[in-house]
Coordinates of C-alpha atoms and ligand atoms in Angstrom, one line a residue:
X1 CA -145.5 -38.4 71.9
X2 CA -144.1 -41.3 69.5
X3 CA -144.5 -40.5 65.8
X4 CA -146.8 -42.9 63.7
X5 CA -145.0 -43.5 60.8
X6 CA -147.3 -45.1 57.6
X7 CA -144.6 -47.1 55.7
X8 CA -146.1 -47.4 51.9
X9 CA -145.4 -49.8 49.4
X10 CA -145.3 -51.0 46.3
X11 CA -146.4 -54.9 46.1
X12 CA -146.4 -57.7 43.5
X13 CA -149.7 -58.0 42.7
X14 CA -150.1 -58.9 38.7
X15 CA -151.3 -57.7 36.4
X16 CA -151.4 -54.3 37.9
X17 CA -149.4 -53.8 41.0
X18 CA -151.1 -52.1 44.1
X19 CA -150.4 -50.2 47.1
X20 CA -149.6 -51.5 50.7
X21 CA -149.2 -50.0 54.0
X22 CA -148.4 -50.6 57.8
X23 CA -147.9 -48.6 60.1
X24 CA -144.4 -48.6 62.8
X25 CA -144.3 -46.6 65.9
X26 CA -141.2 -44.2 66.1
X27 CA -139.6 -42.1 69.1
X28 CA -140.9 -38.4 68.8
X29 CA -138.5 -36.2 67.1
X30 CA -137.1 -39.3 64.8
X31 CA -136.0 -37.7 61.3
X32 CA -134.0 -41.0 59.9
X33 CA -136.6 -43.5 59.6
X34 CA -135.3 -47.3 59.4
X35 CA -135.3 -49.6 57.4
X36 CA -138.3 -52.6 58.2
X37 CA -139.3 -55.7 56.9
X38 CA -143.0 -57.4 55.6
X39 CA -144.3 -60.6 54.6
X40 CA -143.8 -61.2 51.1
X41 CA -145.8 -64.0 50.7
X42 CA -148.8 -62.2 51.5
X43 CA -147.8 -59.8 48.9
X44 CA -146.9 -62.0 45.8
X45 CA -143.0 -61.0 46.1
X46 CA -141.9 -63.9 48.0
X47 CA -142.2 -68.1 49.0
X48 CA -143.4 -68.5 52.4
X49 CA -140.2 -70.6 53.0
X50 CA -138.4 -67.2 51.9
X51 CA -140.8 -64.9 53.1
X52 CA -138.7 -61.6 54.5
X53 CA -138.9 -58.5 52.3
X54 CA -137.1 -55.6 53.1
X55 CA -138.9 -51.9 52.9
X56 CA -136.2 -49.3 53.0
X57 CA -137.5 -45.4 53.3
X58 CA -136.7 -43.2 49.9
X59 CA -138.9 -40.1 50.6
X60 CA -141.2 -38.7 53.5
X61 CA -144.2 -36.6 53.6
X62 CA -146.4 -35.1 56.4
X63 CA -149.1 -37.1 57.3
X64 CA -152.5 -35.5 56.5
X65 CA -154.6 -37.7 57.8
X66 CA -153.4 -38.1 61.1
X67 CA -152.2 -35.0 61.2
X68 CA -149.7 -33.7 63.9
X69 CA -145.5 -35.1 63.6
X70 CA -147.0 -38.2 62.0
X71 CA -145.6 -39.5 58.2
X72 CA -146.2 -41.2 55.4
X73 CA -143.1 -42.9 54.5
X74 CA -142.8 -44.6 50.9
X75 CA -140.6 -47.3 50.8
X76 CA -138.5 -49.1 47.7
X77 CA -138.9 -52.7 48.0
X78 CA -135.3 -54.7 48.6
X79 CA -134.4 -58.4 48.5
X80 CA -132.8 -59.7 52.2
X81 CA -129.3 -59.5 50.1
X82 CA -129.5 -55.6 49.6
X83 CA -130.9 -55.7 46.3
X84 CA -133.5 -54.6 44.9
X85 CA -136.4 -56.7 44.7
X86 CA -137.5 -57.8 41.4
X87 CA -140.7 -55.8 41.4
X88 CA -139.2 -52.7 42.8
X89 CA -139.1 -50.8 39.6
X90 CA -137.8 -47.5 41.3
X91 CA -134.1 -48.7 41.5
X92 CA -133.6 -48.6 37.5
X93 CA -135.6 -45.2 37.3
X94 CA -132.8 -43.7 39.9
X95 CA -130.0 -44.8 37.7
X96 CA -131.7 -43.3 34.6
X97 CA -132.7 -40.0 36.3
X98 CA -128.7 -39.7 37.7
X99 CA -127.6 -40.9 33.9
X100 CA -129.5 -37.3 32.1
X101 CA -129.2 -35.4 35.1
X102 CA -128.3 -32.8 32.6
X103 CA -131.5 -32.4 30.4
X104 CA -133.3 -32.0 33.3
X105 CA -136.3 -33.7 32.8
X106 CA -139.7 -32.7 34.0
X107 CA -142.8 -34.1 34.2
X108 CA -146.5 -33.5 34.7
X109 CA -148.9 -36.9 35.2
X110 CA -152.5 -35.8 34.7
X111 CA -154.1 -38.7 36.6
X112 CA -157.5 -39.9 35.7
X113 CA -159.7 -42.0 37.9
X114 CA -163.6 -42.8 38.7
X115 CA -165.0 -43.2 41.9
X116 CA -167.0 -46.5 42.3
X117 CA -170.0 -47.2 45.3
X118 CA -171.7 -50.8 45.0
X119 CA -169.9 -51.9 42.3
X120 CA -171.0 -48.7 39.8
X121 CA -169.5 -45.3 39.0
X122 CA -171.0 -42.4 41.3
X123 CA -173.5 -40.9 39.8
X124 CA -175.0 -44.2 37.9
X125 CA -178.1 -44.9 38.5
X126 CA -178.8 -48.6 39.9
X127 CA -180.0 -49.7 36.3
X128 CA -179.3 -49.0 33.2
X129 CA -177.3 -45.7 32.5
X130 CA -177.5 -42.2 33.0
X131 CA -177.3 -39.4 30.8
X132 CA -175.2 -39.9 28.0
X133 CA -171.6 -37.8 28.6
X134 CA -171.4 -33.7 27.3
X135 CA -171.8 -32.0 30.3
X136 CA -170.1 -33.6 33.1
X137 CA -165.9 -32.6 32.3
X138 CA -165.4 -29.7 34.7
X139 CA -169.4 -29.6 35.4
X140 CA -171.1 -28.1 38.2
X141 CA -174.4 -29.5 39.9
X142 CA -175.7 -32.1 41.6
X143 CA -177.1 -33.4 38.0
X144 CA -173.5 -33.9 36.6
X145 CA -171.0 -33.8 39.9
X146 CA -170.6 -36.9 42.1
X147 CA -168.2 -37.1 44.7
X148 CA -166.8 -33.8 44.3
X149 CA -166.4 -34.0 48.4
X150 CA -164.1 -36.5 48.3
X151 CA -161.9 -35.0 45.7
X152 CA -161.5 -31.7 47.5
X153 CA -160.9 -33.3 50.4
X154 CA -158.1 -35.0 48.3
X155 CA -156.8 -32.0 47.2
X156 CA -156.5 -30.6 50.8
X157 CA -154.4 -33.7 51.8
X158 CA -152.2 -34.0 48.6
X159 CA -151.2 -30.2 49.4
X160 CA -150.9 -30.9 53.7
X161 CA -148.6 -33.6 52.5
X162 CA -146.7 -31.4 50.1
X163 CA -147.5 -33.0 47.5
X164 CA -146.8 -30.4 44.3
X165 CA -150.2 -31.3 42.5
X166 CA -151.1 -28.6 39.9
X167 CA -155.0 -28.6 39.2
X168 CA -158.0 -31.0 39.4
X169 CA -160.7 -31.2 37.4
X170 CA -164.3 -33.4 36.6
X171 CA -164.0 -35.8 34.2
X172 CA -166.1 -36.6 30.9
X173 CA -167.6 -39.7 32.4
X174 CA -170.0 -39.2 35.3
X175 CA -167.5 -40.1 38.9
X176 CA -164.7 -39.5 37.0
X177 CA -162.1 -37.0 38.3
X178 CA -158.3 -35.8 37.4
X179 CA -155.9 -34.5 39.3
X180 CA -152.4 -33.8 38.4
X181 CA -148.9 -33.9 39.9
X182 CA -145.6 -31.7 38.7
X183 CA -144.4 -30.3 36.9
X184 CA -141.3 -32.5 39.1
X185 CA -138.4 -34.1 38.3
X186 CA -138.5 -38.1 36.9
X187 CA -138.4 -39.5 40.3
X188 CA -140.3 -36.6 42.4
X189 CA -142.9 -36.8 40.4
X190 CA -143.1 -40.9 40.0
X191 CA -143.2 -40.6 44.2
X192 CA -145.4 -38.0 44.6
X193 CA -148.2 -39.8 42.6
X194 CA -147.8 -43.1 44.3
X195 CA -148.6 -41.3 47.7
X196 CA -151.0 -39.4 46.1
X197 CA -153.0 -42.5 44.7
X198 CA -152.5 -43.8 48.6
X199 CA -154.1 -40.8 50.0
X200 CA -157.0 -41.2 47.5
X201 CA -158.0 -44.9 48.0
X202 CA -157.3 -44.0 52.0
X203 CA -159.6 -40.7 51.8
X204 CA -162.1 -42.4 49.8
X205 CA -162.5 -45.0 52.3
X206 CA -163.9 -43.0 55.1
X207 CA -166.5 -42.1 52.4
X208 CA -167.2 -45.8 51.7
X209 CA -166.1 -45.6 48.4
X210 CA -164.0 -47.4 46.3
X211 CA -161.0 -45.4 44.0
X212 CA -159.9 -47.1 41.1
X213 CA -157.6 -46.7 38.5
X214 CA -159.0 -49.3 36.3
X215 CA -158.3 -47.7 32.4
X216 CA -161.9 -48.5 31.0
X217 CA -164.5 -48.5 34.1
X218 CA -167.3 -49.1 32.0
X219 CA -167.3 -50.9 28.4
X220 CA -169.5 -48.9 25.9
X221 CA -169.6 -45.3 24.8
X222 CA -167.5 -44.0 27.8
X223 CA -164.5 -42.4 28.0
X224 CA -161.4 -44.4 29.6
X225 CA -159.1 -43.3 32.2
X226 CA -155.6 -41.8 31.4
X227 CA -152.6 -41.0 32.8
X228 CA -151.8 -38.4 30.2
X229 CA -147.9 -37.4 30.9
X230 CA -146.6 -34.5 29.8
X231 CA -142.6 -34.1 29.3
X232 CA -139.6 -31.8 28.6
X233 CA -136.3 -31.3 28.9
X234 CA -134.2 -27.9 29.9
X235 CA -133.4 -28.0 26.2
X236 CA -137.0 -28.0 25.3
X237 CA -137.9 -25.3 27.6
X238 CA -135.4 -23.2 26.3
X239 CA -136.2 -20.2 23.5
X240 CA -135.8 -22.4 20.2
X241 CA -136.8 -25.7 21.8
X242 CA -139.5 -26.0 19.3
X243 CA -137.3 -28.3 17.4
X244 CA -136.3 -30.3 20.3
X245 CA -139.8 -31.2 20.8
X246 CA -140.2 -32.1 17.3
X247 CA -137.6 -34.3 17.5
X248 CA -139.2 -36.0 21.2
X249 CA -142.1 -36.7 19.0
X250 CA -140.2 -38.6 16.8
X251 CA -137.6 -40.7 19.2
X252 CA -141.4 -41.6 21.1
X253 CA -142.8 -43.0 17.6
X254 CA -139.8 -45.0 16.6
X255 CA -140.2 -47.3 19.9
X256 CA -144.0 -46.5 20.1
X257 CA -144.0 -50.4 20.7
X258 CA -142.0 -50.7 23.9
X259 CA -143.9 -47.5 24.9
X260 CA -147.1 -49.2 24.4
X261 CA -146.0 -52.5 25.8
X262 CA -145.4 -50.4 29.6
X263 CA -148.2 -48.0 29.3
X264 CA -150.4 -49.4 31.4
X265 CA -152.5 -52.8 31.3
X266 CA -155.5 -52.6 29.0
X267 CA -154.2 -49.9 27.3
X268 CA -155.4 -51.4 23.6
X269 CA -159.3 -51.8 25.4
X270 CA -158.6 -47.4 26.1
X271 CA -156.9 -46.6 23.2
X272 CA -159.5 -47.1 20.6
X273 CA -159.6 -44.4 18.2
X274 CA -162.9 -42.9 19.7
X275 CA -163.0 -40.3 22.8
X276 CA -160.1 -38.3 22.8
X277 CA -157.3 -41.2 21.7
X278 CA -155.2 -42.4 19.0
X279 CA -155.8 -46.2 18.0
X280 CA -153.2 -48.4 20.3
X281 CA -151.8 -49.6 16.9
X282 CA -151.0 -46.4 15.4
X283 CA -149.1 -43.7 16.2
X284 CA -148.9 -39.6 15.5
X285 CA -148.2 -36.1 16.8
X286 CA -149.9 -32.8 16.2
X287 CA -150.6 -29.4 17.5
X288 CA -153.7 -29.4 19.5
X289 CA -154.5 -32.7 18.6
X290 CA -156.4 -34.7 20.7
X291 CA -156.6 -37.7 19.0
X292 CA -153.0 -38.0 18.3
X293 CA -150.9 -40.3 20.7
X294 CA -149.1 -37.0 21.4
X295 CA -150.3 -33.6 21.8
X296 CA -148.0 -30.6 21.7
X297 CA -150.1 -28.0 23.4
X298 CA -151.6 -25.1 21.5
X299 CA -148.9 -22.3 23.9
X300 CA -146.3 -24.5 23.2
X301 CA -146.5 -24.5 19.0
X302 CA -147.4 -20.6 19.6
X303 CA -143.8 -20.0 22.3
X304 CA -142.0 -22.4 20.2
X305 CA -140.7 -23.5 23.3
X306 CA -142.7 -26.4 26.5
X307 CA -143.4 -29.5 26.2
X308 CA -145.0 -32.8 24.8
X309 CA -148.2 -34.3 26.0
X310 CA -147.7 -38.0 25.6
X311 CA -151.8 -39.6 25.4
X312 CA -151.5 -43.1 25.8
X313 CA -150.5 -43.7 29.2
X314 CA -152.9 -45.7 31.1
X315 CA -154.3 -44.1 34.5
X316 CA -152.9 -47.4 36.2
X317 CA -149.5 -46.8 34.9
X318 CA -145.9 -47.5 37.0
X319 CA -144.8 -43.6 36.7
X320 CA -141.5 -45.0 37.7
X321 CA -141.6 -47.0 34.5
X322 CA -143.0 -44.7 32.0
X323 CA -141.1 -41.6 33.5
X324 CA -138.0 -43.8 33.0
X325 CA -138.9 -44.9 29.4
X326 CA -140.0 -41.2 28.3
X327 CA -136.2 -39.9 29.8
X328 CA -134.2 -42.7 28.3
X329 CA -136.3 -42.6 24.4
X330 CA -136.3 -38.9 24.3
X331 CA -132.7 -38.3 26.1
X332 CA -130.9 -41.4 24.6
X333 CA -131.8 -40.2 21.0
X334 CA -130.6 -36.6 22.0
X335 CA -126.9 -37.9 21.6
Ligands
ADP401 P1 -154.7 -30.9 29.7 O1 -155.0 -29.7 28.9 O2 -154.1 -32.0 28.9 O3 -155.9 -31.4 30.5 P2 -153.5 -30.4 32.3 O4 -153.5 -28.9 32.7 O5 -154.4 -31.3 33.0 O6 -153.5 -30.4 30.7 O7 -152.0 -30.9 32.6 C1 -150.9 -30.4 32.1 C2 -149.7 -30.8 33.0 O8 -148.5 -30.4 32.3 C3 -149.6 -30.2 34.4 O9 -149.4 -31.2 35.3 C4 -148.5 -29.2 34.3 O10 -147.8 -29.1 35.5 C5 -147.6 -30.0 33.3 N1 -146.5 -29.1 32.7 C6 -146.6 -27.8 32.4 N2 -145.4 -27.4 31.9 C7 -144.6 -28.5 31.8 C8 -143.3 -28.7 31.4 N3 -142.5 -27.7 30.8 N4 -142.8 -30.0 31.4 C9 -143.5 -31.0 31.9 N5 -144.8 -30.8 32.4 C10 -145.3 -29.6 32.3
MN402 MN1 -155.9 -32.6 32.2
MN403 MN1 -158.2 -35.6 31.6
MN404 MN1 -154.2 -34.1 29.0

């Protein structure tokens, strides 16, 4: 039987680029999947005059959905010429990932999202609001759980697909849910939460409900959505990286404003100072704090050795950016 192979993509919608897909029809047993072509002008990356984009394949995962020799193939985005495209923002993360090979970066992206049905958050009432939030993060019950079907269902696929995600969890908002992807390498990690993100709006579908990514669903006394990344390098991890982390801390707050300028659309509207964040214009780090813009986890002051939780990522981040960023702040100020 021919192999259907879901080529996904990255497209130029602004402010906040989305997801694409189409689907190509392979021979059975076909490992080297080909290069194909879209209409950019559908997309926002090209003219209709110039409309030929070029998807070329970069990583392939089992199709859980379909099921059977099927794929999901995700694609980098390349001009007609062989370049890259200019909204393919993988390319410069592969150069930076190949440039401090040797720290060995790692990452693990907590992504945050809320679950929307008619234009409100499952588990909103059709008028006014429902209980304010307290008992809804990592709840149980029909009172404070909505859509918990669709998350497992989630989770089932992201691990089919092989996707290395770590945990999920209920959010503090009612609808809102978390999962998270790594601990992976800068470009594993940035690729494995795109297609996980595709599986979720695809899953979520069937249910008739709408996955978003949007930072602050609802305005108001509710908590905003994250994409809280957490980074080391093999010197961090190492027995004495304590001070390595330290000094991560401090490379992040001396270009806090280039950070803050990629971390995600909206990101002032999130972080507000209230629920869990650091005000956008101000930046610190602290042991177990959660209203720093980064947290160094409780184990990790205690081992003197981990990681760094950076806070202000966005849930609709680029990973490819903000991976890239993280590796060449941290890394860069290293030598
Ligand atoms: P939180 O307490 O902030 O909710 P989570 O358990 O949701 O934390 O997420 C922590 C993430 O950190 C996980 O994705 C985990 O894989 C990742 N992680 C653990 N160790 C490391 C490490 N050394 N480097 C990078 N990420 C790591
Ligand atoms: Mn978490
Ligand atoms: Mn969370
Ligand atoms: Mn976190």
């Amino acid at each position: 039987m021919p192999i259907k192979a879901e080529y996904i993509w990255i497209d130029g919608a602004e402010p906040t680029n989305h997801l694409r897909s189409k689907t190509k029809i392979v021979p059975d047993g076909t490992t080297d999947f080909p290069i194909w072509g879209f209409d950019g002008s559908s997309t926002n990356q090209a003219t209709g005059d110039k409309s030929d984009c070029v998807l070329k394949p970069v990583a392939v995962y089992q199709d859980p959905i379909r099921g059977g020799d099927n794929v999901l193939v995700l694609c980098e985005v390349m001009l007609v010429d062989g370049k890259p495209h200019p909204t393919n923002t993988r390319a410069a993360a592969v150069r930076t990932a190949k440039k401090y090979k040797k720290h060995e970066p790692m990452f693990g992206i907590e992504q945050e999202f809320t679950l929307f049905k008619g234009g409100r958050p499952l588990g909103f009432p059709p008028a006014g609001f429902p209980a304010p939030q307290g008992g809804y993060y990592c709840g149980v019950g029909d009172d404070e759980i909505h859509g918990r079907d669709i998350v497992e269902d989630h989770l089932d696929a992201c691990l089919d697909a092989g996707i290395s995600v770590s945990g999920i969890n209920a959010e503090v908002m009612p609808g809102q849910w978390e999962f998270q992807v790594g601990p992976l390498g800068l470009l594993e990690v940035a690729d494995q939460l795109w297609v996980a993100r595709w599986l979720l709006y695809r899953i979520a579908e069937d249910y008739g409900v709408v996955a978003t990514l949007d930072p602050k669903p609802v305005k108001g006394d509710w908590n905003g959505a994250g994409a809280h990344t957490n980074f080391s390098t093999k010197e961090m991890r190492e027995d004495g990286g304590y001070k390595y982390i330290e000094a991560g801390c401090k490379a992040l707050g001396k270009k806090a404003e280039l950070h803050m300028a990629n971390y995600g659309v909206g990101v002032e509207d999130r972080l507000t100072g209230a629920h869990e964040t650091q005000r956008h214009d101000q930046f610190s780090y602290g042991v177990s704090d959660r209203g720093a813009s980064i947290r160094i986890p409780w184990q990790v002051a205690v081992d003197k050795k981990g990681y760094l939780e950076d806070r202000r990522p966005n849930a609709n981040i680029d990973p490819y950016v903000v991976a890239r960023l993280m590796v060449e702040t941290v890394c860069g100020d290293m030598k």
